[in-house]
Short mmCIF file of the N, C-alpha and C atoms (twelve columns), coordinates in Angstrom:
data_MODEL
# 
_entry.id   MODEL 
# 
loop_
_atom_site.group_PDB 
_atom_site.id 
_atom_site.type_symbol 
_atom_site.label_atom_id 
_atom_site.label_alt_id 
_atom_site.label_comp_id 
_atom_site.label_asym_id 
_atom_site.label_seq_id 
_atom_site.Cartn_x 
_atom_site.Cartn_y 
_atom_site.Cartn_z 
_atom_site.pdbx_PDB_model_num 
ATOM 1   N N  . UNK A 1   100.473 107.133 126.920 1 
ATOM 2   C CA . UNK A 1   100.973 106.750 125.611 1 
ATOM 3   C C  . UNK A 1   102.464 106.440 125.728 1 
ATOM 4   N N  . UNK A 2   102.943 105.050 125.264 1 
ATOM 5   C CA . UNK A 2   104.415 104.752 124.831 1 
ATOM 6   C C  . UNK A 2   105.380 104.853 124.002 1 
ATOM 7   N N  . UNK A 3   104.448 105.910 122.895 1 
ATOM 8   C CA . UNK A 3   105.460 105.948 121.973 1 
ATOM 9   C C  . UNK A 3   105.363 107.799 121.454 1 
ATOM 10  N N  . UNK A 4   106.563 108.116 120.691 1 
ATOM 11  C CA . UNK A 4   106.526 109.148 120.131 1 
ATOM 12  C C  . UNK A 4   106.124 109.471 118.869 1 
ATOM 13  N N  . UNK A 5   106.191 110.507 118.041 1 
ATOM 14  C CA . UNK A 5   106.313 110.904 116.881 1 
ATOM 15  C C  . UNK A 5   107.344 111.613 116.306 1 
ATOM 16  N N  . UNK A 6   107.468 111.268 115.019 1 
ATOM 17  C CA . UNK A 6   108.835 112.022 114.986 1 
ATOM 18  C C  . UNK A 6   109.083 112.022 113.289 1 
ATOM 19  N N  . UNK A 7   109.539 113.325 112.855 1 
ATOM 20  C CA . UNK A 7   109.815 113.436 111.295 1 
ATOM 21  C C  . UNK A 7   110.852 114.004 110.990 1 
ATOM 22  N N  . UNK A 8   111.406 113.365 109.941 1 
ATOM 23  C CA . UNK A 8   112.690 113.446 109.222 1 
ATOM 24  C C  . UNK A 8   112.399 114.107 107.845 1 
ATOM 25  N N  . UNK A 9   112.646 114.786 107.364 1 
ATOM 26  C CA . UNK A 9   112.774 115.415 106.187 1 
ATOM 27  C C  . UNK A 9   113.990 115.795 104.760 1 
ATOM 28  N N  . UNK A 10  113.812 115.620 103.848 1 
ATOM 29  C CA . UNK A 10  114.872 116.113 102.728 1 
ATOM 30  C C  . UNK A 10  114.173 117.124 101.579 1 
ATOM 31  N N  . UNK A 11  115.324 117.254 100.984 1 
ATOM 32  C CA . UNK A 11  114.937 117.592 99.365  1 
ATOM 33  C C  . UNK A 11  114.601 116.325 98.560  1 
ATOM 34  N N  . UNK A 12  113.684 116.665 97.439  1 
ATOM 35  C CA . UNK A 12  113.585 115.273 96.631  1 
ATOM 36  C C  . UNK A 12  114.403 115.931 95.439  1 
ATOM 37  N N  . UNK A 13  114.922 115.081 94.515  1 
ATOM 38  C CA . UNK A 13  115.539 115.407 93.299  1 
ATOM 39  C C  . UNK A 13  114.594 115.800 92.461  1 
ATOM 40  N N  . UNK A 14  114.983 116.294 91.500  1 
ATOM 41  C CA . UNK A 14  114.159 116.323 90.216  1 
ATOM 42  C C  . UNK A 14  113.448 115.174 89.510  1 
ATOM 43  N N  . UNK A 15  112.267 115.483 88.718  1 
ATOM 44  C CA . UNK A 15  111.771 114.779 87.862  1 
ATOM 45  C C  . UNK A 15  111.048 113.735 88.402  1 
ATOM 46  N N  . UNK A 16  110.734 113.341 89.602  1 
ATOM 47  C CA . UNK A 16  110.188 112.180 90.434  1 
ATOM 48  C C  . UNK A 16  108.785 112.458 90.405  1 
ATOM 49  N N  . UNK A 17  108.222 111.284 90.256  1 
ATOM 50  C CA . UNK A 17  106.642 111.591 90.267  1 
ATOM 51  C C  . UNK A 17  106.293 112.257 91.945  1 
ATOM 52  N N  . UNK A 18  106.455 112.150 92.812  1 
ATOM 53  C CA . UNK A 18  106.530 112.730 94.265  1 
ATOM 54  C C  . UNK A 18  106.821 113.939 93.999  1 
ATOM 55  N N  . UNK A 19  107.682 114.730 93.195  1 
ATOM 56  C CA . UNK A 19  107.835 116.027 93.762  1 
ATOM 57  C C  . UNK A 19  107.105 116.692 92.832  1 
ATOM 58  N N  . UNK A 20  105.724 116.247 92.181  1 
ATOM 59  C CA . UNK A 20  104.634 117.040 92.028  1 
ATOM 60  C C  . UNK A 20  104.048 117.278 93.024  1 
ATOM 61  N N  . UNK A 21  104.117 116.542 93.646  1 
ATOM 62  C CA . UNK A 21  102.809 116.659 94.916  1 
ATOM 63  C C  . UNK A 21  103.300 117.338 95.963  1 
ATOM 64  N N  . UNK A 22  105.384 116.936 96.300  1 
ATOM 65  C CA . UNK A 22  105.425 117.520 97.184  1 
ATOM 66  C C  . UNK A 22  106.632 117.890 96.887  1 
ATOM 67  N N  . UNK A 23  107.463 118.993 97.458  1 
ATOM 68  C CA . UNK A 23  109.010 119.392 97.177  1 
ATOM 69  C C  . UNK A 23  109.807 118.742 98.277  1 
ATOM 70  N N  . UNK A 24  109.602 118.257 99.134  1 
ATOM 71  C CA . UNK A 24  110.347 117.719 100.099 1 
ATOM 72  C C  . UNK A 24  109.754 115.947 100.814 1 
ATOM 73  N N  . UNK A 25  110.475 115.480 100.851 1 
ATOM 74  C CA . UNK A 25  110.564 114.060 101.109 1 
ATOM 75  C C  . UNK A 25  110.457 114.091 102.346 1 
ATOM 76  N N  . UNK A 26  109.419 113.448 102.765 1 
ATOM 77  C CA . UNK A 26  109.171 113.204 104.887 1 
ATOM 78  C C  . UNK A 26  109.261 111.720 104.775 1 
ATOM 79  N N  . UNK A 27  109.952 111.425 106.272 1 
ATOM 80  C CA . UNK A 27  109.858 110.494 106.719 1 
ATOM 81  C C  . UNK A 27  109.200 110.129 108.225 1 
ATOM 82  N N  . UNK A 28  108.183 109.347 108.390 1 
ATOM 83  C CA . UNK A 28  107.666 109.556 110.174 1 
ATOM 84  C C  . UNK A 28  107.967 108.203 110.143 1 
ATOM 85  N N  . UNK A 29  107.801 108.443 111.712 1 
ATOM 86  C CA . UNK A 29  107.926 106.845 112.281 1 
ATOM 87  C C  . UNK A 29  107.242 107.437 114.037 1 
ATOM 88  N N  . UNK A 30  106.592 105.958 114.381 1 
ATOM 89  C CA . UNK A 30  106.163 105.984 115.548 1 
ATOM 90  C C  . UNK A 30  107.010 105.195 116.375 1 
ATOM 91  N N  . UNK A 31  108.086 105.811 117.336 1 
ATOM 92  C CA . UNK A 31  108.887 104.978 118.180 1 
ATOM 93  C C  . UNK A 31  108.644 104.765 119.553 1 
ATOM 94  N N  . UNK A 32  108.978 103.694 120.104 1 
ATOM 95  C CA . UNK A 32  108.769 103.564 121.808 1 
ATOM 96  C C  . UNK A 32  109.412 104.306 122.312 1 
ATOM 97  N N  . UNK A 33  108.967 105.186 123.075 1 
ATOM 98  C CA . UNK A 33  110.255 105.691 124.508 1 
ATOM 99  C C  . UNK A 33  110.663 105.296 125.228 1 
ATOM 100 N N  . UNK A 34  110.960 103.901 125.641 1 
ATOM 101 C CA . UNK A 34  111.561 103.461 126.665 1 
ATOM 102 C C  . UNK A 34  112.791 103.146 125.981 1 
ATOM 103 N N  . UNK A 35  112.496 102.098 124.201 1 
ATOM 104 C CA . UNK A 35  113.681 101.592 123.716 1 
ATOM 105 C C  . UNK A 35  114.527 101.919 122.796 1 
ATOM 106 N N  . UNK A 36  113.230 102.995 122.433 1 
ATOM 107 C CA . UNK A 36  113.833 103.981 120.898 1 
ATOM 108 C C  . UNK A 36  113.320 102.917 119.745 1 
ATOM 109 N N  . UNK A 37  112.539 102.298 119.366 1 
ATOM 110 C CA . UNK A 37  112.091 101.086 119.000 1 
ATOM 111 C C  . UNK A 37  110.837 101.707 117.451 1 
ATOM 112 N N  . UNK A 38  111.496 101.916 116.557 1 
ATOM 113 C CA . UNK A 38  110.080 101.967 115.274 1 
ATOM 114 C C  . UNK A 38  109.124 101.064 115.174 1 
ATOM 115 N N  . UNK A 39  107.848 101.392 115.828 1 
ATOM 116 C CA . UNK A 39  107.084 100.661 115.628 1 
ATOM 117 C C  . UNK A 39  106.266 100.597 114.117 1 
ATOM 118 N N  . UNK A 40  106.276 101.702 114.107 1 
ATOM 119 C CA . UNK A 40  105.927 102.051 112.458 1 
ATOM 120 C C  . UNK A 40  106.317 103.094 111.652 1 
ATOM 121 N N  . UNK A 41  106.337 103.258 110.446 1 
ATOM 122 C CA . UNK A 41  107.205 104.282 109.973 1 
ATOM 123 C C  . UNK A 41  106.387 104.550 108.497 1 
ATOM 124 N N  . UNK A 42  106.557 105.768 107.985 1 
ATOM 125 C CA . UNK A 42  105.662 106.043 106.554 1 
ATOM 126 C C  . UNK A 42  106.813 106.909 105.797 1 
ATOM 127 N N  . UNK A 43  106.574 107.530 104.550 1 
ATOM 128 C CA . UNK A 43  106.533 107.716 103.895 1 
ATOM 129 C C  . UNK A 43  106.491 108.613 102.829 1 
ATOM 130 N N  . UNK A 44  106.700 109.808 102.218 1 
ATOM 131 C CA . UNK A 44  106.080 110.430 101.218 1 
ATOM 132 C C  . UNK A 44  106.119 110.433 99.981  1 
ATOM 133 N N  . UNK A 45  107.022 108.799 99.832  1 
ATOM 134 C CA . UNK A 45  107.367 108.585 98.132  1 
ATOM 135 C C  . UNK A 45  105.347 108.498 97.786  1 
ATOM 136 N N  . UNK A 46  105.359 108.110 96.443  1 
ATOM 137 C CA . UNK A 46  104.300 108.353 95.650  1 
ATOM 138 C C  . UNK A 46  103.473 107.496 95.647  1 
ATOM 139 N N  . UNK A 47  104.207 105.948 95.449  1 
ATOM 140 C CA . UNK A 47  103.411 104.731 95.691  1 
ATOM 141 C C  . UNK A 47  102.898 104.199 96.933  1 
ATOM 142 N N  . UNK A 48  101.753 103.456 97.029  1 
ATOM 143 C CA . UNK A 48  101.534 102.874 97.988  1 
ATOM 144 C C  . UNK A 48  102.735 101.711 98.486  1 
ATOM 145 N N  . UNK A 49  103.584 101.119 97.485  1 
ATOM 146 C CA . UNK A 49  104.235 100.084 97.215  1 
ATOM 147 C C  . UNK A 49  105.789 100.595 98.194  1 
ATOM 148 N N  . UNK A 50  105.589 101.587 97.570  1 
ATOM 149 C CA . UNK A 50  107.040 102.022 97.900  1 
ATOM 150 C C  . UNK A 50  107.348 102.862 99.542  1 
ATOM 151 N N  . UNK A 51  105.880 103.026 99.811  1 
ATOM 152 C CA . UNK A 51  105.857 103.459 101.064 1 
ATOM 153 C C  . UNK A 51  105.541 102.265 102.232 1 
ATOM 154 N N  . UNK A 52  104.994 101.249 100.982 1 
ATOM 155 C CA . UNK A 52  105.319 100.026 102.655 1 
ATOM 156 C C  . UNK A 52  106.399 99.481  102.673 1 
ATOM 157 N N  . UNK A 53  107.427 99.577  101.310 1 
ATOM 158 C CA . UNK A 53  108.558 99.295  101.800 1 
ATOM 159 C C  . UNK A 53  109.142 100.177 102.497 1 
ATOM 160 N N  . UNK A 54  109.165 101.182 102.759 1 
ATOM 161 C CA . UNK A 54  110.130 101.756 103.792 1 
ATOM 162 C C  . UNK A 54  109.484 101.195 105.310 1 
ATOM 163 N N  . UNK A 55  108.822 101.296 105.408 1 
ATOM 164 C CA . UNK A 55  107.696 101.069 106.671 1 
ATOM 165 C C  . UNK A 55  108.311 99.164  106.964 1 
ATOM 166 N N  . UNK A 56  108.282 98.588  105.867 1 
ATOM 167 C CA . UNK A 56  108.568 97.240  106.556 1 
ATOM 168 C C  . UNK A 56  110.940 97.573  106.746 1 
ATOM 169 N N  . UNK A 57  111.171 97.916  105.894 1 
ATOM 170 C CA . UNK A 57  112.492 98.440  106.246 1 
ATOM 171 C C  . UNK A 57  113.064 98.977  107.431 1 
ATOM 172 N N  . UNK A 58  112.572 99.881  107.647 1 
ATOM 173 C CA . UNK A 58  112.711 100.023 109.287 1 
ATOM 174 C C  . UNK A 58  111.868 99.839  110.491 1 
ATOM 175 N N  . UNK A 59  111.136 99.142  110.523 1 
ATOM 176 C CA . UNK A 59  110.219 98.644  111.198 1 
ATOM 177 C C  . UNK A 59  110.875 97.608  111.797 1 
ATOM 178 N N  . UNK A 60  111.225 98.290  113.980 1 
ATOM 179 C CA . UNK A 60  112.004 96.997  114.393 1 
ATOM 180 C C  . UNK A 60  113.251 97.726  115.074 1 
ATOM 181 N N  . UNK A 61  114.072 98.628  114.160 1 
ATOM 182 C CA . UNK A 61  114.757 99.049  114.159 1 
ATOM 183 C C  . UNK A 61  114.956 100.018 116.012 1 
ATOM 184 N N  . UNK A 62  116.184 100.351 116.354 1 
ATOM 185 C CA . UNK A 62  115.753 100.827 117.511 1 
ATOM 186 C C  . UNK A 62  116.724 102.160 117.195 1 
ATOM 187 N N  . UNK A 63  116.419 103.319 117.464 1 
ATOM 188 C CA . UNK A 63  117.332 104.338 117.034 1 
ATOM 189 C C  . UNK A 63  117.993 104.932 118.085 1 
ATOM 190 N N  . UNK A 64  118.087 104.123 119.460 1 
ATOM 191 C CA . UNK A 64  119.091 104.044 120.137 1 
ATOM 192 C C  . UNK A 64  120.523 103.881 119.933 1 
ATOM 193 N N  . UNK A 65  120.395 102.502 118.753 1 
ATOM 194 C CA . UNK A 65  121.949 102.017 118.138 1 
ATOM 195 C C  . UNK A 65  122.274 103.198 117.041 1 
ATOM 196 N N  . UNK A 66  121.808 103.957 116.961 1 
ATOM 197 C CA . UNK A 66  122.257 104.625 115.559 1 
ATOM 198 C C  . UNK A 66  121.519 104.323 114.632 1 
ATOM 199 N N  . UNK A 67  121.810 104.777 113.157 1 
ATOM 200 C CA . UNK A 67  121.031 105.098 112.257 1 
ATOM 201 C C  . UNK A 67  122.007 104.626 110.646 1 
ATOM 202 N N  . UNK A 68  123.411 104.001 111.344 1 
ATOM 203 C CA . UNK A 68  123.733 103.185 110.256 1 
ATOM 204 C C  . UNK A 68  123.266 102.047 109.554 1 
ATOM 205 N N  . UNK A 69  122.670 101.233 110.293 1 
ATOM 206 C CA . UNK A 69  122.441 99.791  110.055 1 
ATOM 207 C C  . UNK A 69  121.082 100.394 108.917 1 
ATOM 208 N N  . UNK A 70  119.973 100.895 109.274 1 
ATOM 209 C CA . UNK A 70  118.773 101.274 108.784 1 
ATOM 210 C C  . UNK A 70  119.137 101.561 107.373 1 
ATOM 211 N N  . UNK A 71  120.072 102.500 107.294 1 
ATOM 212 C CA . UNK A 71  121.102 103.409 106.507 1 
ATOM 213 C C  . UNK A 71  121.603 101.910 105.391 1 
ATOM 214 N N  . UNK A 72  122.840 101.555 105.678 1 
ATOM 215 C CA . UNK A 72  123.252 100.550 104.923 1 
ATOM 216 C C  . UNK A 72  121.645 99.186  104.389 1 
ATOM 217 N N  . UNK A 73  120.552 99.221  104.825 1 
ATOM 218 C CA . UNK A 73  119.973 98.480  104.529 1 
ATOM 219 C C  . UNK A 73  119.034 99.288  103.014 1 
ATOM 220 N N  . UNK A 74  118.921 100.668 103.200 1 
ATOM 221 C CA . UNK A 74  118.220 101.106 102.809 1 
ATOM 222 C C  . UNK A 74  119.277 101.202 101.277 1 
ATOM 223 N N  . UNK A 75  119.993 101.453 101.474 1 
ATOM 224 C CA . UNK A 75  121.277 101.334 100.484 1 
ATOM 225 C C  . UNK A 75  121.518 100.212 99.458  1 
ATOM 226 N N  . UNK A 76  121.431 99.578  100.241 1 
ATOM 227 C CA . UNK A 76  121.412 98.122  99.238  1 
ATOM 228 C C  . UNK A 76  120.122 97.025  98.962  1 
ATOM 229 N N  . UNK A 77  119.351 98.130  99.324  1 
ATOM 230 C CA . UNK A 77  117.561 97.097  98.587  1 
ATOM 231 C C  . UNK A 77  117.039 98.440  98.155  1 
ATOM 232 N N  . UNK A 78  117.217 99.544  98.331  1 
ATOM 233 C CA . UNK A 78  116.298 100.741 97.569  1 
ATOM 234 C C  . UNK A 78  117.415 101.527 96.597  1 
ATOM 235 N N  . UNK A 79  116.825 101.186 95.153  1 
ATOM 236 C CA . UNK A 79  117.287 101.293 93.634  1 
ATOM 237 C C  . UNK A 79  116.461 102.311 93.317  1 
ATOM 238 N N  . UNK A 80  115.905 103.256 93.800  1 
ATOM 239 C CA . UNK A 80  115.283 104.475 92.941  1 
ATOM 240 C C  . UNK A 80  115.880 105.678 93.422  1 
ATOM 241 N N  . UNK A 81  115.456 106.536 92.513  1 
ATOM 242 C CA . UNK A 81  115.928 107.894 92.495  1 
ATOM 243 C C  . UNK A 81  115.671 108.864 93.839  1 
ATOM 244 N N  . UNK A 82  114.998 108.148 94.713  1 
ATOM 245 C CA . UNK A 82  115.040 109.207 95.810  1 
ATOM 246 C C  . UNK A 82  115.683 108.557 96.599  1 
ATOM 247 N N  . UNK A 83  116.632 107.482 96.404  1 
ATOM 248 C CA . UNK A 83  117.498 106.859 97.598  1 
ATOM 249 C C  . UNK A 83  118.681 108.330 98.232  1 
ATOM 250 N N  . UNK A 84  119.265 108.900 98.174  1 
ATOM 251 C CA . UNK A 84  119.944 109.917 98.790  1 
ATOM 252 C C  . UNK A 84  118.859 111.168 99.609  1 
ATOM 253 N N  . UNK A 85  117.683 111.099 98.966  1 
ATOM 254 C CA . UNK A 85  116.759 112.011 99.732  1 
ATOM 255 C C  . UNK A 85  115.915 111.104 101.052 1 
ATOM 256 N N  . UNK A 86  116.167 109.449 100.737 1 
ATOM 257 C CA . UNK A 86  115.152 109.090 101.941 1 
ATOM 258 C C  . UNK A 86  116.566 108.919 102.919 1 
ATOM 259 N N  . UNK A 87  117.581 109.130 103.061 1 
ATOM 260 C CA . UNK A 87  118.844 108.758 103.838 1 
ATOM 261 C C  . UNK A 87  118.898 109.770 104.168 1 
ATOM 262 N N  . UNK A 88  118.696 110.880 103.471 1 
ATOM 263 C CA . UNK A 88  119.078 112.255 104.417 1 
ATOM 264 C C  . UNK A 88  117.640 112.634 105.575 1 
ATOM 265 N N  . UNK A 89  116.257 112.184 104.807 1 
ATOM 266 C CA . UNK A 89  115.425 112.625 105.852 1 
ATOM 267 C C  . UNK A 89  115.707 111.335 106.819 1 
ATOM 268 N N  . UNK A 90  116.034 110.245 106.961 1 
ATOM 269 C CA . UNK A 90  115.768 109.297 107.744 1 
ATOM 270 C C  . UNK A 90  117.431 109.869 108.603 1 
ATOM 271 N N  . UNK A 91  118.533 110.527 108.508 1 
ATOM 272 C CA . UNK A 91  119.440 111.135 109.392 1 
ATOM 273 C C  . UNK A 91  118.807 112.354 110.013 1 
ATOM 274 N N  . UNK A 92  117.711 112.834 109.555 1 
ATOM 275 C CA . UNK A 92  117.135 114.272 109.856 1 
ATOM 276 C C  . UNK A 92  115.771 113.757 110.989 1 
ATOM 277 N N  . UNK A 93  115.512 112.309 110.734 1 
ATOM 278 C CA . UNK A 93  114.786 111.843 111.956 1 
ATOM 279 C C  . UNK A 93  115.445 111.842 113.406 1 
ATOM 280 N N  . UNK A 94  116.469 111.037 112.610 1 
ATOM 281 C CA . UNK A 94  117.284 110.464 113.843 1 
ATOM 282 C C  . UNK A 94  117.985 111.723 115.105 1 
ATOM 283 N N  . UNK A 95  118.316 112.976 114.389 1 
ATOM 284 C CA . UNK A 95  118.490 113.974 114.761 1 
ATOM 285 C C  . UNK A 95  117.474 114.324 115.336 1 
ATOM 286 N N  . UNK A 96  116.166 114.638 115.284 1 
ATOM 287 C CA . UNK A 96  115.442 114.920 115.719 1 
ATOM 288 C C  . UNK A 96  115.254 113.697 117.048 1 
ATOM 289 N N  . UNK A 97  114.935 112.510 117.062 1 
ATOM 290 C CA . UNK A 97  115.452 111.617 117.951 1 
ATOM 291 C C  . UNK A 97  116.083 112.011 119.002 1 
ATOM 292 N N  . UNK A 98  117.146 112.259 118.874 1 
ATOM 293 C CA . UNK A 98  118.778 112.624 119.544 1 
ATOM 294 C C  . UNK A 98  118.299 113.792 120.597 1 
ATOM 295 N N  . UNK A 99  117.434 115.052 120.024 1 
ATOM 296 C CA . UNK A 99  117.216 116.248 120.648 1 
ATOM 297 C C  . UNK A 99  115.968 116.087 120.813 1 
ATOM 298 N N  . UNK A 100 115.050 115.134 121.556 1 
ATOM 299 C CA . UNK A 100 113.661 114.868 121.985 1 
ATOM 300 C C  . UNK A 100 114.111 115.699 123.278 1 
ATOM 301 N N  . UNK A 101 114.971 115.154 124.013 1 
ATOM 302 C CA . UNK A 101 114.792 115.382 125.773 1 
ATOM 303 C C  . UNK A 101 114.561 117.287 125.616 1 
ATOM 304 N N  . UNK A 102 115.431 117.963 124.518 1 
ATOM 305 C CA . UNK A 102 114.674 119.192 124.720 1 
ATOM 306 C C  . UNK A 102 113.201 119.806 124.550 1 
ATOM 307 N N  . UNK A 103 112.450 119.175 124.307 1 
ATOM 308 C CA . UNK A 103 110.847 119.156 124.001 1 
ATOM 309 C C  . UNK A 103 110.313 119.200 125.258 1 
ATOM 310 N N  . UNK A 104 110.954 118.380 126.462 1 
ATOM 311 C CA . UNK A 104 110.329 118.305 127.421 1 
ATOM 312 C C  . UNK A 104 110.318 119.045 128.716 1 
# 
């Protein structure tokens, strides 16, 4: 297998239809190990809608370069209320990222 798994997590704010279901906001993504490369990425907002946009958002992305670019994109096309909770789990990926080689 070429790729990893890997999850990022936050708090969700109040009042969001999501944090009935769940109290904390995940983010996964399936990346290559050779390039650091998201091949795919999900979700735990509420909609189906809103979870393929994150998925086509960073999809591509290589988290080799860092986790700004993803960051500033997510910033200026995502207008809802869990925008500060999907930036903190998607830095809480990347961290996790960063400290793979200790897993092994």
């Amino acid at each position: 297998m070429n790729t990893i798994f890997i999850a990022g997590h936050s708090r969700l704010p109040s009042g969001m239809a999501a944090q009935n279901i769940y109290e904390t906001l995940t983010i996964t993504a399936e990346v290559d190990k050779k390039y650091g490369v998201i091949v795919t990425a999900s979700c735990t907002l509420a909609t189906a809608h809103g979870q393929e946009f994150i998925h086509q958002l960073l999809r591509g992305y290589s988290l080799q370069d860092g986790i700004e670019e993803p960051i500033a994109k997510l910033k200026s096309h995502y207008l809802g209320k869990a925008g500060n909770a999907l930036i903190s789990a998607l830095k809480d990926l990347h961290k996790q990222y960063e400290t793979r080689e200790t897993y092994h």
